[in-house]
CSV table of C-alpha atoms in Angstrom, one decimal:
chain,number,residue,atom,x,y,z
A,328,MET,CA,-0.6,-13.0,-0.7
A,329,GLN,CA,-3.7,-10.8,-0.8
A,330,LEU,CA,-5.5,-8.1,-2.8
A,331,ILE,CA,-6.5,-5.0,-0.9
A,332,VAL,CA,-8.6,-2.4,-2.6
A,333,GLU,CA,-9.1,0.7,-0.4
A,334,GLN,CA,-12.6,2.2,-0.4
A,335,PRO,CA,-11.6,5.5,-2.0
A,336,ALA,CA,-9.9,3.6,-4.9
A,337,ALA,CA,-13.0,1.4,-5.3
A,338,SER,CA,-15.2,4.4,-5.4
A,339,TRP,CA,-13.0,6.1,-8.0
A,340,TYR,CA,-13.1,3.0,-10.2
A,341,LYS,CA,-16.8,2.7,-9.8
A,342,GLN,CA,-17.3,6.2,-11.0
A,343,GLN,CA,-14.7,6.2,-13.8
A,344,LEU,CA,-15.8,2.8,-15.2
A,345,GLU,CA,-19.5,3.4,-14.5
A,346,LEU,CA,-19.7,0.2,-12.5
A,347,LYS,CA,-22.8,-1.1,-10.8
A,348,ASN,CA,-23.0,-3.3,-7.7
A,349,GLY,CA,-22.3,-6.9,-8.7
A,350,GLU,CA,-19.9,-6.1,-11.5
A,351,SER,CA,-16.2,-7.0,-11.6
A,352,VAL,CA,-12.9,-5.5,-12.5
A,353,ARG,CA,-10.0,-7.6,-13.8
A,354,ILE,CA,-6.4,-6.5,-12.9
A,355,PHE,CA,-4.1,-7.8,-15.6
A,356,ILE,CA,-0.5,-7.6,-16.8
A,357,LYS,CA,0.2,-5.3,-19.7
A,358,LEU,CA,3.2,-4.5,-21.8
A,359,GLY,CA,4.8,-1.1,-21.0
A,360,GLY,CA,4.1,1.4,-18.3
A,361,CYS,CA,6.0,2.0,-15.1
A,362,SER,CA,6.7,-0.9,-12.7
A,363,THR,CA,9.1,-1.5,-9.9
A,364,VAL,CA,8.2,-5.2,-10.1
A,365,VAL,CA,8.9,-6.4,-13.6
A,366,PRO,CA,10.6,-4.0,-16.0
A,367,GLY,CA,8.6,-3.4,-19.1
A,368,LEU,CA,5.4,-4.6,-17.7
A,369,SER,CA,2.7,-3.0,-15.5
A,370,LEU,CA,-0.8,-3.6,-14.3
A,371,GLY,CA,-4.0,-2.5,-16.1
A,372,VAL,CA,-7.7,-2.8,-15.4
A,373,ASN,CA,-10.7,-3.8,-17.4
A,374,LYS,CA,-14.4,-4.4,-16.6
A,375,GLU,CA,-14.7,-8.2,-17.0
A,376,LEU,CA,-16.1,-11.3,-15.5
A,377,PRO,CA,-13.7,-13.6,-13.7
A,378,ILE,CA,-12.8,-17.0,-15.2
A,379,ASN,CA,-10.3,-18.4,-12.7
A,380,PRO,CA,-9.5,-15.8,-10.1
A,381,GLY,CA,-6.4,-16.3,-8.0
A,382,LEU,CA,-7.1,-13.3,-5.7
A,383,SER,CA,-10.2,-11.2,-5.3
A,384,ALA,CA,-11.7,-8.5,-3.1
A,385,THR,CA,-15.2,-7.0,-3.1
A,386,VAL,CA,-15.4,-3.3,-2.1
A,387,GLU,CA,-18.2,-0.9,-2.7
A,388,GLY,CA,-20.2,-3.8,-4.3
A,389,VAL,CA,-17.6,-4.4,-7.0
A,390,THR,CA,-15.3,-7.4,-7.2
A,391,PHE,CA,-11.7,-6.7,-8.1
A,392,PHE,CA,-9.7,-9.8,-9.2
A,393,ILE,CA,-6.5,-11.1,-10.6
A,394,GLU,CA,-6.6,-14.3,-12.6
A,395,GLU,CA,-4.6,-17.3,-11.3
A,396,ALA,CA,-2.4,-17.2,-14.4
A,397,ASN,CA,-1.3,-13.7,-13.6
A,398,LEU,CA,-0.3,-14.2,-10.0
A,399,TRP,CA,3.4,-14.7,-11.0
A,400,TYR,CA,3.7,-11.0,-11.5
A,401,LEU,CA,3.2,-10.4,-7.8
A,402,ASP,CA,6.1,-12.7,-6.9
A,403,ASN,CA,4.3,-14.1,-3.8
A,404,LYS,CA,3.5,-10.6,-2.5
A,405,GLY,CA,0.3,-8.8,-2.1
A,406,LEU,CA,-1.3,-5.9,-4.1
A,407,ARG,CA,-2.7,-2.8,-2.5
A,408,ILE,CA,-4.8,-0.4,-4.6
A,409,THR,CA,-5.1,3.1,-3.2
A,410,PHE,CA,-6.3,6.5,-4.4
A,411,ASP,CA,-4.0,9.5,-4.2
A,412,GLU,CA,-6.4,12.4,-3.6
A,413,GLN,CA,-3.8,15.1,-4.1
A,414,HIS,CA,-2.9,13.9,-7.6
A,415,GLU,CA,-6.3,12.3,-8.3
A,416,GLU,CA,-4.8,9.0,-9.4
A,417,ILE,CA,-4.7,5.3,-8.5
A,418,ASP,CA,-1.6,3.7,-7.0
A,419,MET,CA,-1.0,0.0,-7.3
A,420,ILE,CA,1.5,-1.1,-4.7
A,421,VAL,CA,3.0,-4.6,-4.7
A,422,GLU,CA,4.0,-5.2,-1.0
């Protein structure tokens, strides 16, 4: 199980959330949205400090993480975060 944040996605988040090097982004479970993993739940992001990270990746000077308590959502799979340039949007792919 691993967290992969591709460089274009990290750059997009850095710009959109006005992130500076050394800051962090929490990936969390939220009610609603579109998911192929758990119906009725999806992933969201927020600029936050980690408390007990289960997975993390530092890209473009920013640490992206998922708290240990939220790893159940991935069902022992990994998460890849990509940026779709054609549609100018983020894709979160559980693989």
